[in-house]
Coordinates of C-alpha atoms and ligand atoms in Angstrom, one line a residue:
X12 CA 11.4 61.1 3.2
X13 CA 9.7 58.8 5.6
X14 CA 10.6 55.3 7.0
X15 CA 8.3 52.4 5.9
X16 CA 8.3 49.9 9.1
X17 CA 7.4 46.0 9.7
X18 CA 3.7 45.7 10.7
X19 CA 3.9 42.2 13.4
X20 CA 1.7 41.6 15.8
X21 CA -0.7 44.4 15.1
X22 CA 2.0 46.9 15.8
X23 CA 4.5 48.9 13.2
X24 CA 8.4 47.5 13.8
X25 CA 11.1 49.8 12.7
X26 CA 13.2 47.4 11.7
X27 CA 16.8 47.5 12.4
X28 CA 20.2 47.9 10.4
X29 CA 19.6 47.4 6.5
X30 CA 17.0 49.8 4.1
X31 CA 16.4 50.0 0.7
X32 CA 15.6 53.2 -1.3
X33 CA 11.7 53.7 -2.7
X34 CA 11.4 56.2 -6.0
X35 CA 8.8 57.8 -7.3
X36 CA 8.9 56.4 -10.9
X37 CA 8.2 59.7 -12.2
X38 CA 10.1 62.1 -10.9
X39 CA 13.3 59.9 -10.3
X40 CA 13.7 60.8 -6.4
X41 CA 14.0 58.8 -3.5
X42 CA 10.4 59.4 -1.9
X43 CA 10.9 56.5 1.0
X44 CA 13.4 54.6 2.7
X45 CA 11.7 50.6 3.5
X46 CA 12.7 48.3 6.3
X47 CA 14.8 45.4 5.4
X48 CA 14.1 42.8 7.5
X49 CA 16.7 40.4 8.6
X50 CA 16.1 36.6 9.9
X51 CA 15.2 38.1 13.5
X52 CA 12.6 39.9 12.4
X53 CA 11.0 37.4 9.8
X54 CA 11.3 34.9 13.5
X55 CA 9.1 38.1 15.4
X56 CA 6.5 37.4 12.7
X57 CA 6.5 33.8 12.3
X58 CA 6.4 33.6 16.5
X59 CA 3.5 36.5 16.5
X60 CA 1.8 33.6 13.8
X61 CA 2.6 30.6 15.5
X62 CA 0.8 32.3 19.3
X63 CA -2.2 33.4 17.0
X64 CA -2.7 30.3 15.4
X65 CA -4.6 27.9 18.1
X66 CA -7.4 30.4 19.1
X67 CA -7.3 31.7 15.2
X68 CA -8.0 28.2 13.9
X69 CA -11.3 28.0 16.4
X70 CA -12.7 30.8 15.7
X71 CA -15.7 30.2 13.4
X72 CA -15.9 30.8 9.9
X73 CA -18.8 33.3 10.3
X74 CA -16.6 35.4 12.4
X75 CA -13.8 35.6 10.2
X76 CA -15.2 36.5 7.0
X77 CA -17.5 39.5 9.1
X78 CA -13.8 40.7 10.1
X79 CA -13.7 40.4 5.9
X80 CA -17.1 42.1 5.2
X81 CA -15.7 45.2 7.7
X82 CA -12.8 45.2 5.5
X83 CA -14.0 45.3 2.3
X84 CA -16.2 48.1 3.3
X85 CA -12.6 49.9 4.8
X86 CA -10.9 49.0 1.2
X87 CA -14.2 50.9 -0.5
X88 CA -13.6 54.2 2.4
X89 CA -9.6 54.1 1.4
X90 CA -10.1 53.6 -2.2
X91 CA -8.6 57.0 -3.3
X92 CA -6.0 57.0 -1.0
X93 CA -4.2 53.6 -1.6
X94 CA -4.8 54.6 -5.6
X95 CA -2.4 57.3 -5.0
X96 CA 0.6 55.2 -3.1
X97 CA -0.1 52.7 -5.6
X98 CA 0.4 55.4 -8.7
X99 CA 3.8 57.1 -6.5
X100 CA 5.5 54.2 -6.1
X101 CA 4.6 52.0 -8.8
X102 CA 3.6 54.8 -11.6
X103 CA 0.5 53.5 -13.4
X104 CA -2.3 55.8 -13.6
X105 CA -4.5 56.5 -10.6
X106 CA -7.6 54.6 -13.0
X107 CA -5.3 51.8 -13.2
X108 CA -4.8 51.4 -9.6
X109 CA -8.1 51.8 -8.6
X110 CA -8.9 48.8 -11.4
X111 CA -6.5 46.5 -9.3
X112 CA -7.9 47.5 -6.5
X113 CA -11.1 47.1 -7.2
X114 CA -10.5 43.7 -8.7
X115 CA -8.3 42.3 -5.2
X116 CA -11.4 43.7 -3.2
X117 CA -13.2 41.0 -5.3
X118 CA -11.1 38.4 -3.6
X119 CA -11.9 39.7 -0.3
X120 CA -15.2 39.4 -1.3
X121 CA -15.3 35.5 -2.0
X122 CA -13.4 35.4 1.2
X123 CA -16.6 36.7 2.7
X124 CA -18.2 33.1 2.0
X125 CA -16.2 31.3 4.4
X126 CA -18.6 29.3 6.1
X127 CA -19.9 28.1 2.4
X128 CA -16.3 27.5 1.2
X129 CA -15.3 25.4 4.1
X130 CA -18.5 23.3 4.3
X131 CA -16.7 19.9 3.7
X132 CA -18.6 17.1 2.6
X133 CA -20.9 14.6 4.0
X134 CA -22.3 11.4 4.1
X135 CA -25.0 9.5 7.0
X136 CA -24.2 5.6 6.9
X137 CA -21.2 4.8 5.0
X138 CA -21.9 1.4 7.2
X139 CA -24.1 0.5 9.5
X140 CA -24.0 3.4 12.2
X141 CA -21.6 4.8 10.4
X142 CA -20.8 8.8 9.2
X143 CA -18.0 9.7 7.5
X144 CA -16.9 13.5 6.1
X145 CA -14.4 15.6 5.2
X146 CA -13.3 18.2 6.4
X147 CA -11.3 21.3 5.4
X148 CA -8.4 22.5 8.4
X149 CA -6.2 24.9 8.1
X150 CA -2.2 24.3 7.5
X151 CA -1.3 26.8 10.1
X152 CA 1.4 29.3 9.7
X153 CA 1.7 30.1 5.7
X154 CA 3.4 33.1 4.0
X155 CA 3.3 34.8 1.1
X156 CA 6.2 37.0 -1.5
X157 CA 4.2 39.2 -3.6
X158 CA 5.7 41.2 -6.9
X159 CA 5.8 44.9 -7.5
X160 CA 3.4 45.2 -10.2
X161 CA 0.5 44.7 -8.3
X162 CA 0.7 45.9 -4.7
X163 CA -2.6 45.9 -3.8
X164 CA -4.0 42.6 -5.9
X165 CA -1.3 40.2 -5.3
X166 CA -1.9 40.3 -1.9
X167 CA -5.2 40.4 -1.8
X168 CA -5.2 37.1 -4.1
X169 CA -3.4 35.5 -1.0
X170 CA -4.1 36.7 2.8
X171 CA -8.1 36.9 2.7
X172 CA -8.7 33.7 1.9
X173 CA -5.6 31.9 3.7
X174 CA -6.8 34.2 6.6
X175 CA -10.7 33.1 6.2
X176 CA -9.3 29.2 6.0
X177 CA -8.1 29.6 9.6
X178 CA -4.4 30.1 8.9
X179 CA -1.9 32.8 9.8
X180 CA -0.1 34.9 7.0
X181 CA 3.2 36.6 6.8
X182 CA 3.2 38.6 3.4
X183 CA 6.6 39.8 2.1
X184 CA 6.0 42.5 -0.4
X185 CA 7.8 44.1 -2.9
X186 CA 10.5 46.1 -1.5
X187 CA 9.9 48.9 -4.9
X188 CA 7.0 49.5 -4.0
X189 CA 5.5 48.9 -0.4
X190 CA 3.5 51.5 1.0
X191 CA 0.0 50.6 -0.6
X192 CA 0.5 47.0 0.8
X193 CA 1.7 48.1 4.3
X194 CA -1.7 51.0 4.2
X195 CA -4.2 47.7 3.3
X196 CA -2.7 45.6 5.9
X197 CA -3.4 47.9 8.4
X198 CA -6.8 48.2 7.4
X199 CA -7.7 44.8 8.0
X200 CA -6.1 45.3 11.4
X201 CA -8.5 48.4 11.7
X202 CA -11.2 45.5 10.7
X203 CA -10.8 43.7 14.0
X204 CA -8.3 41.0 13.3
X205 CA -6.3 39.7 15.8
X206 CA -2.9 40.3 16.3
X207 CA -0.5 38.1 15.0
X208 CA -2.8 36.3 12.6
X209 CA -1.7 38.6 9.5
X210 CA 1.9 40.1 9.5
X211 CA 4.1 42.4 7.1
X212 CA 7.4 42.2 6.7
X213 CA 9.6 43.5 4.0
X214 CA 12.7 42.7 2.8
X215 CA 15.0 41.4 -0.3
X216 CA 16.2 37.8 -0.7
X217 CA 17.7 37.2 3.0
X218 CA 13.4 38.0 4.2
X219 CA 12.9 35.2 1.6
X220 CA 15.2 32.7 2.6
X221 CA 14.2 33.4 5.9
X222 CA 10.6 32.0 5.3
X223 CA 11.7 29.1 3.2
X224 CA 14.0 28.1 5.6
X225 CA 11.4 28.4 8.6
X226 CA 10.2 25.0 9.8
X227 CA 7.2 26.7 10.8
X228 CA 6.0 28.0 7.8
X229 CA 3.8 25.3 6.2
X230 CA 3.4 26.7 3.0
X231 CA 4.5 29.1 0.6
X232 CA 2.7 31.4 -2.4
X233 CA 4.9 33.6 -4.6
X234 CA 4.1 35.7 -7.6
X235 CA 6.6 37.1 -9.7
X236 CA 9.6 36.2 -12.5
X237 CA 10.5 32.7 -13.4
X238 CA 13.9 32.6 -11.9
X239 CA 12.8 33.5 -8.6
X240 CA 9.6 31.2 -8.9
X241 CA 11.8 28.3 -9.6
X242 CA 13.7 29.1 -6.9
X243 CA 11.1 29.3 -4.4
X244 CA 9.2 26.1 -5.9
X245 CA 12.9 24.2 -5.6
X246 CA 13.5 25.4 -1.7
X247 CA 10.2 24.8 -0.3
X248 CA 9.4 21.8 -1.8
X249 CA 13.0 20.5 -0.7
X250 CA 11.7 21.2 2.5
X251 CA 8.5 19.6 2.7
X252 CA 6.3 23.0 2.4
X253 CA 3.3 23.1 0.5
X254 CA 4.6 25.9 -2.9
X255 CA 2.4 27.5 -5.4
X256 CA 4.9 29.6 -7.5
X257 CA 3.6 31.8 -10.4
X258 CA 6.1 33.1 -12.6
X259 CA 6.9 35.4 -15.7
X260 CA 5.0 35.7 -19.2
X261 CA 4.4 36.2 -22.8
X262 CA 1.2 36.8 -24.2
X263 CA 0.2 36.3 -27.4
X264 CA -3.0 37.6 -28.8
X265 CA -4.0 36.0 -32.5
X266 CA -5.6 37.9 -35.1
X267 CA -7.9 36.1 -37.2
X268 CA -8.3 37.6 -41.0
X269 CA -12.2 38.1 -39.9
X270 CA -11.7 39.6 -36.7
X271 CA -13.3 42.7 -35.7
X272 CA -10.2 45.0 -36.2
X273 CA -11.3 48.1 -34.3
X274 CA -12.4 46.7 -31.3
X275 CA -9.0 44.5 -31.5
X276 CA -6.9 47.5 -32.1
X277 CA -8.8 48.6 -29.2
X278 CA -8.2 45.9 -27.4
X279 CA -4.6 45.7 -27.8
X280 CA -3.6 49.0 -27.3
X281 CA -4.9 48.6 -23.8
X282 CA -3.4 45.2 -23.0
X283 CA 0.0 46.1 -24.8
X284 CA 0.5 49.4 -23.5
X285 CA -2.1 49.9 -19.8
X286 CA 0.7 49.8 -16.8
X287 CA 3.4 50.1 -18.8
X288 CA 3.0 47.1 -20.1
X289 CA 3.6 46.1 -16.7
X290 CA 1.2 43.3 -16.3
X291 CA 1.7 39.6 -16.3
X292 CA -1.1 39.2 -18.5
X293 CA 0.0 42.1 -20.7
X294 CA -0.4 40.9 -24.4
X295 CA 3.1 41.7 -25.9
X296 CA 3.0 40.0 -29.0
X297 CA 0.2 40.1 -32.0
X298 CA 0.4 37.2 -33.9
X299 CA -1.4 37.9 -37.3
X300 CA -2.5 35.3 -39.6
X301 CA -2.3 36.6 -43.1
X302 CA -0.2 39.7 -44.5
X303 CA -3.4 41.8 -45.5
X304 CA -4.7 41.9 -41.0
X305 CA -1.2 42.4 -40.4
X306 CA -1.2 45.6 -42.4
X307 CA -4.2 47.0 -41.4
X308 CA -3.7 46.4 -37.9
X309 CA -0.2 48.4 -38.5
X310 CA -2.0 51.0 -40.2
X311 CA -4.6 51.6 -36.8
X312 CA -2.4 50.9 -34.3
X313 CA 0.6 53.8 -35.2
X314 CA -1.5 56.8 -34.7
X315 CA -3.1 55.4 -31.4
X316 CA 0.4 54.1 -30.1
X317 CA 1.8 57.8 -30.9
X318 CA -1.3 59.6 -29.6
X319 CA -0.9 58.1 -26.1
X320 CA -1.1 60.2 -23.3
X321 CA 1.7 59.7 -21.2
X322 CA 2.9 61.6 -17.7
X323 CA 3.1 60.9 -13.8
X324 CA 0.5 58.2 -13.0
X325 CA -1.0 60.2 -10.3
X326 CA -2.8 62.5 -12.7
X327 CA -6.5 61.7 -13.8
X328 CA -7.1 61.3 -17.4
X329 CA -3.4 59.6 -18.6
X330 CA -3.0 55.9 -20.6
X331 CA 0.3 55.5 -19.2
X332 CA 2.6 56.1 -16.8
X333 CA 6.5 56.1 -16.3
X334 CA 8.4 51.9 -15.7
X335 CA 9.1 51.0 -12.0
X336 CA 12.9 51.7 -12.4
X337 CA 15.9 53.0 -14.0
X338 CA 16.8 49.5 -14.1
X339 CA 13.3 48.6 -15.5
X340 CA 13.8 51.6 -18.0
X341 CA 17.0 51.0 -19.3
X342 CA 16.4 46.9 -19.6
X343 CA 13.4 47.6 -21.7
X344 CA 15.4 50.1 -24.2
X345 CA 18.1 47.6 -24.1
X346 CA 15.9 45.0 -25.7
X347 CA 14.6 47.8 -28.3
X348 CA 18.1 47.9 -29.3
X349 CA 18.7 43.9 -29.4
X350 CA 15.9 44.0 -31.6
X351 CA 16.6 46.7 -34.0
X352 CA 20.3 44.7 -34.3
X353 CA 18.4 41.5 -34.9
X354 CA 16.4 42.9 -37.8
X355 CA 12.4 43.4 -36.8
X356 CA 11.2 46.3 -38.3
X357 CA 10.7 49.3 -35.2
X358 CA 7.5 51.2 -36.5
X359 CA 7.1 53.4 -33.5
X360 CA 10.5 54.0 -31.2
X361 CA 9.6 54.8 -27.8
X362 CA 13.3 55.2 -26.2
X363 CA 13.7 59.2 -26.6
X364 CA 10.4 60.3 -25.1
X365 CA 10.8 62.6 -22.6
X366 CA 7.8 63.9 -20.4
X367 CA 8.0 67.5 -20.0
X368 CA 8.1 68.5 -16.0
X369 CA 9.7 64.8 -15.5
X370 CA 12.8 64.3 -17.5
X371 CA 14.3 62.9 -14.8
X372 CA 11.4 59.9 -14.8
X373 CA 11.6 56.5 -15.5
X374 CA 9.3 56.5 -19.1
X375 CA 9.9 54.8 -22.1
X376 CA 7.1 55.9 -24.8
X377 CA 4.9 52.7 -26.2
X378 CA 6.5 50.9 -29.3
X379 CA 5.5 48.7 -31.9
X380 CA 8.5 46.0 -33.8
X381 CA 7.0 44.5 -36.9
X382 CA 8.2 41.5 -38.8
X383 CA 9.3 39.9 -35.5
X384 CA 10.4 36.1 -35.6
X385 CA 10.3 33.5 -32.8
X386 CA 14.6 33.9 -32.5
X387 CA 15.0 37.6 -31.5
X388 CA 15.4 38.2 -27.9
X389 CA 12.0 40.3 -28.1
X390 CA 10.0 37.6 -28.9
X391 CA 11.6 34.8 -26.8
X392 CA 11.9 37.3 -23.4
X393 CA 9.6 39.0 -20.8
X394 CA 10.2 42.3 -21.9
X395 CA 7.6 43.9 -19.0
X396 CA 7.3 47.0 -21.0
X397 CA 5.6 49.1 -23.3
X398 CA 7.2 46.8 -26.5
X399 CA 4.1 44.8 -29.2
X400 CA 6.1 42.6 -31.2
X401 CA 3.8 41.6 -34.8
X402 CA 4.5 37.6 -35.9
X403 CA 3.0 37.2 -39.3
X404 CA 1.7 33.8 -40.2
X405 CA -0.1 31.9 -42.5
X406 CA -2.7 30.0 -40.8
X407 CA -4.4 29.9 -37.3
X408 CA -2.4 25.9 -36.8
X409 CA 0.8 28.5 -37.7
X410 CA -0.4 31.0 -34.7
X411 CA -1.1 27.9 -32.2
X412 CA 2.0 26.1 -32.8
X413 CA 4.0 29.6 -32.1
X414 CA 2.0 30.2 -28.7
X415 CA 2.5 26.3 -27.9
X416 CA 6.1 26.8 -28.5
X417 CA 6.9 29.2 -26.0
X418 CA 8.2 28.3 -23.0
X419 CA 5.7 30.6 -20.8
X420 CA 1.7 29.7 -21.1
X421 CA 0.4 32.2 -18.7
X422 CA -2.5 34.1 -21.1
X423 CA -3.6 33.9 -24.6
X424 CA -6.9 35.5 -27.2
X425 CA -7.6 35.3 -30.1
X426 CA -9.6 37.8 -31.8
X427 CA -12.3 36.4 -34.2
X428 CA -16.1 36.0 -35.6
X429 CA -15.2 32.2 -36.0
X430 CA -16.8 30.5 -33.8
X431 CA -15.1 27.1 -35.0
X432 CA -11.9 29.0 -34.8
X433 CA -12.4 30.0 -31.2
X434 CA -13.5 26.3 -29.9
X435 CA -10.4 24.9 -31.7
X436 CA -7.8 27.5 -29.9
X437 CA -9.8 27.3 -26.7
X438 CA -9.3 23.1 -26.4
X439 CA -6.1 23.2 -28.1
X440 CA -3.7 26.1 -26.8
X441 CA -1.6 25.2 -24.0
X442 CA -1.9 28.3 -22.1
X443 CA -3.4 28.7 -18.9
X444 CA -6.0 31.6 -19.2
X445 CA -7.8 31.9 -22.8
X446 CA -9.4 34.7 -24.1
X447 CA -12.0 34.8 -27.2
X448 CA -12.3 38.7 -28.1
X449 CA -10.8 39.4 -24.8
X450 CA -7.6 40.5 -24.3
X451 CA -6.9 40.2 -20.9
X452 CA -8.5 37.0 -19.3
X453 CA -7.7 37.4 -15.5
X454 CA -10.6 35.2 -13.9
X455 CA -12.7 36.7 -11.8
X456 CA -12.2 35.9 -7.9
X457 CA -14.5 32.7 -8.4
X458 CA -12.3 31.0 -10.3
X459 CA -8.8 30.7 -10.4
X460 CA -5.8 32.0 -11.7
X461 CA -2.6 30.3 -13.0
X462 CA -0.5 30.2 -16.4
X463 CA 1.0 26.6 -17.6
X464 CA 4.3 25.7 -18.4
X465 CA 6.9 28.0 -17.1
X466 CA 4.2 30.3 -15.8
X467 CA 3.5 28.5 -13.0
X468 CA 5.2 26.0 -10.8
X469 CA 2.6 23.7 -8.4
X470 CA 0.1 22.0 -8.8
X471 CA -2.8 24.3 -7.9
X472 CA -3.8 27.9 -9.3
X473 CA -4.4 30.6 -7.3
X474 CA -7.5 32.1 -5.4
X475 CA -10.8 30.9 -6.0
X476 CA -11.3 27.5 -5.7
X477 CA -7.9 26.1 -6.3
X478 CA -7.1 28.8 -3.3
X479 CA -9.4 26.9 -0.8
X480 CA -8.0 23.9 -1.5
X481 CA -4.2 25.4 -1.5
X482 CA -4.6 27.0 2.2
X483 CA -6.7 24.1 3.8
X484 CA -5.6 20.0 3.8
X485 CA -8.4 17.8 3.9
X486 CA -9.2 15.1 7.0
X487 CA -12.0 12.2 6.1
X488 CA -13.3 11.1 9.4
X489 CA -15.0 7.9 9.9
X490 CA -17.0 7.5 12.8
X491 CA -19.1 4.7 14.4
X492 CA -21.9 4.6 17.1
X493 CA -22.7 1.4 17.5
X494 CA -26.8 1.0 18.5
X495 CA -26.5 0.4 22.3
X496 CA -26.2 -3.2 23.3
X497 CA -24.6 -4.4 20.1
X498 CA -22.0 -6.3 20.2
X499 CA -19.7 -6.6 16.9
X500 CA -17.5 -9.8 16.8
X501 CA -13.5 -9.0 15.6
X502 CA -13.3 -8.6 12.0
X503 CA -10.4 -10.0 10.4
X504 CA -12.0 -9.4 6.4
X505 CA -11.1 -6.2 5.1
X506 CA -14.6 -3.9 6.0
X507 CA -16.4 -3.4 3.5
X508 CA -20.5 -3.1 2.2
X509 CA -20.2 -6.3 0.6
Ligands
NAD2 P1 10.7 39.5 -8.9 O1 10.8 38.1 -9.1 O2 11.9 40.3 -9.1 O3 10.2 39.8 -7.3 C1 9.1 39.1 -6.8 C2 9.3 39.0 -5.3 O4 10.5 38.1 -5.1 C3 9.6 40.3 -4.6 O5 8.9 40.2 -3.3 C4 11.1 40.3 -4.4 O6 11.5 41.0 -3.2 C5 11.4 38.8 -4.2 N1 12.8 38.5 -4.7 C6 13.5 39.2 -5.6 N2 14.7 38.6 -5.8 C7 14.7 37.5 -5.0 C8 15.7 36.5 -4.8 N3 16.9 36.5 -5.4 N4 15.4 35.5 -3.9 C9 14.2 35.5 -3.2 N5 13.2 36.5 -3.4 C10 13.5 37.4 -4.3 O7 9.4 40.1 -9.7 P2 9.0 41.6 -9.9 O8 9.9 42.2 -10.8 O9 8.6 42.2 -8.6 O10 7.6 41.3 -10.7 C11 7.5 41.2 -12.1 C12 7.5 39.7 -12.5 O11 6.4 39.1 -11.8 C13 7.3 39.5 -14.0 O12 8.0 38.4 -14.4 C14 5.8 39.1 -14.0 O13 5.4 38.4 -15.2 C15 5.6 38.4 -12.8 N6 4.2 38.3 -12.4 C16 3.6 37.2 -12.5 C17 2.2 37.1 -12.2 C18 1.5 35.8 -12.4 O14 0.4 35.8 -11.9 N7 2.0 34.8 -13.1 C19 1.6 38.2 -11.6 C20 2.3 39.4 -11.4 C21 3.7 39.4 -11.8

């Protein structure tokens, strides 16, 4: 069992007094112990940030994102050995890993553009002799609390870009599952970035509060449940700090009578059931308009959902892996039961799986509740596990008023050769990230990211272009150089062109 440390100011910190246990999902044991850190150490880090920050701020785009460019090309050298951490500790399949991956490393890659992203605006005589633009700065010390169900992409949503912007970053990972993030920090020290500019620590709550609570830290990103997003959103905007808080989910995919229904089941089987189920954007409800789709898409889906392949994550060739936790485990058969008690009809029971070579593993086999309605604690809840609820309806305006019911509006398809359909759900759903015959609509890293409702709590989304503007503030400048031997009399009218 080894010790996961701090990484501040380029070097790995022990950490002092409190730990918390890291399992490998599959097998049940303790694998690691991880730092805790306390307000002392979250103070090392924000100091380490606040020394960095002047010389870090004037260093020119282009040199920044080539630190990004050396990075991305480490992340691509690494990429089967941060699958693996990310499959030990988390327990999705090494293919699902290197998908996250893959898609965080396109974040670094639009950090690359730096010097194109911060370009500002421009304009030559505003007045006479005069220029005015605008500028992009950095906010200066920022820091951000990442979830466990994306180690690697979470992160890499956040620090490449705040980085690339000129700001320093303190990133607070999950404490379930930390070693992937700690490994990809690290390589972007490898890449030649200064010390202090990007630090790691981990903790639980009191690492949190710590960062709220810091007058230094100018701005905070978090990804994870509601509670704690609303929490976060509450304390740093009390305090003045700039808060982008994504939160929990519950995604509803709608079937359309004409839909393609392989390709769906396809479709759904991977977005209900890849990770776990552990994905914000996982669709966990299928809302089928007209009994005749909702049958046939029963039909399909039990065989698949009983054919799945399911063992330790770090084995090629698997569909799913075991749940994060005991906890996790036994929350998610907890609301199988609730909904057996509330009356939807359980078509495929997951609870007794056990994987041979890993009963003591956290798994829970996929399963599939039928005849669910909008008051059972399975429809209503974040379930975040391998649990497709079926809502029959009667009409597509039955299926959108359902979705635009719910209280999370993170992501939403629909599944459909109706153009018409499609446009109408697109312009009328009030959900964040829309799908038409695609299940999981996570924007590429040119774009940006973010539910609405109780999904999200800010004003911007993250990465992309909502990103820049997040980790920069804006400065118009006005300036004036008079031709020489002018002389302008005092001007007691308001300026203007007119
Ligand atoms: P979580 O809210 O338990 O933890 C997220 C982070 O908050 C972790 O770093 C954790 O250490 C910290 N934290 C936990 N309790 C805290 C407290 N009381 N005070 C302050 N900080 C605290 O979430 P999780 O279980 O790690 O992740 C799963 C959740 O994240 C799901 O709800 C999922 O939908 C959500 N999520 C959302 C998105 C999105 O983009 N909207 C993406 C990924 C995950």
């Amino acid at each position: 069992m080894s010790h996961i440390p701090h990484l501040i100011n380029g070097q790995r910190i022990a950490g002092t007094g409190r730990t918390a246990d890291v399992f490998n999902p599959a097998t049940g044991e303790v694998i690691h112990q991880v730092a805790l850190a306390d307000r002392a150490t979250v103070q090392q880090a924000i100091d380490a940030a606040k020394t960095a920050f002047p010389a870090w701020r004037n260093t020119p785009p282009a040199k920044r994102a080539q630190i990004m460019f050396r990075f991305k090309q480490l992340l691509e050298q690494h990429e089967g050995a941060i699958a693996q951490l990310i499959s030990q500790e988390h327990g999705k399949t090494l293919e699902d890993a290197t998908g996250e991956l893959k898609r965080g490393i396109e974040n670094v890659e639009f950090a690359c553009g730096a010097p194109q992203i911060l370009k500002g605006e421009y304009n030559r005589n505003v007045g006479p002799n005069i220029d005015a633009w605008s500028d992009l700065q950095p906010i200066g010390v920022v820091a951000g609390i990442t979830p466990f169900n994306f180690p690697a992409m979470v992160p890499l949503w956040m620090y490449p870009l705040a980085i690339v912007c000129g700001n320093c970053f303190i990133l607070k990972p999950s404490e379930r599952d930390p070693s992937s993030t700690l490994y990809i920090a690290e390589l972007l020290i490898e890449a030649g970035l200064p010390k202090g500019v990007m630090s790691v620590v981990h903790g639980d709550k009191a690492a949190v509060d710590a960062l709220i609570e810091a007058p230094e830290v100018k701005a905070l990103s978090f990804v994870g449940s509601t509670p704690i997003a609303e929490y976060i959103y509450s304390e740093g905007t009390k305090r003045g700090k700039r808060v982008q808080a994504l939160g929990g989910a519950k995604n509803h995919a709608v079937l359309m009578p004409d839909a393609d229904l392989d390709n769906a089941v396809s479709a759904l089987m991977g977005a209900a059931y890849g990770s776990c189920g552990e994905r914000c954007m996982a669709i966990s409800v299928a809302v089928c308009v007209g009994e005749q789709i909702a049958d046939a898409l029963v039909e399909k889906l039990v065989p698949q959902i009983q054919g799945l392949k399911i063992g330790a994550g770090t084995v090629c060739g698997l569909d799913m892996g075991p749940l994060v936790t005991a906890a996790a485990r036994d929350k998610v058969k907890g609301y199988i039961d609730a909904g057996v008690a509330q009356g939807a009809s359980l078509v495929v029971d997951g609870r007794d799986l056990v994987v041979a070579g890993h009963e003591n593993g956290y798994f829970v086999g996929g399963t599939l509740f039928d005849k669910v309605t909008p008051e059972m604690s399975i429809y209503s809840d974040e379930i975040f596990g391998p649990v497709l609820c079926i809502v029959r309806v009667g009409s597509l305006e039955a299926a959108m008023q359902l979705i635009n019911d719910h209280e999370y509006g993170n992501g939403t398809c629909i599944f459909t050769r109706d153009g018409e359909a499609a446009r109408l759900f697109c312009d009328e759903i009030e959900v964040g990230m829309v799908g038409v015959n695609v299940p999981l609509p996570v924007p590429v890293s040119y774009h940006s990211f973010g539910g609405w409702k109780r999904s999200l709590f800010g004003d911007l989304h993250a990465y992309g272009p909502d990103g820049v503007r997040f980790y920069t503030r804006k400065k118009a400048i006005t300036q004036r150089w008079p031709q020489r031997a002018s002389h302008e009399a005092a001007q007691f009218a308001f300026p203007s062109n007119g």
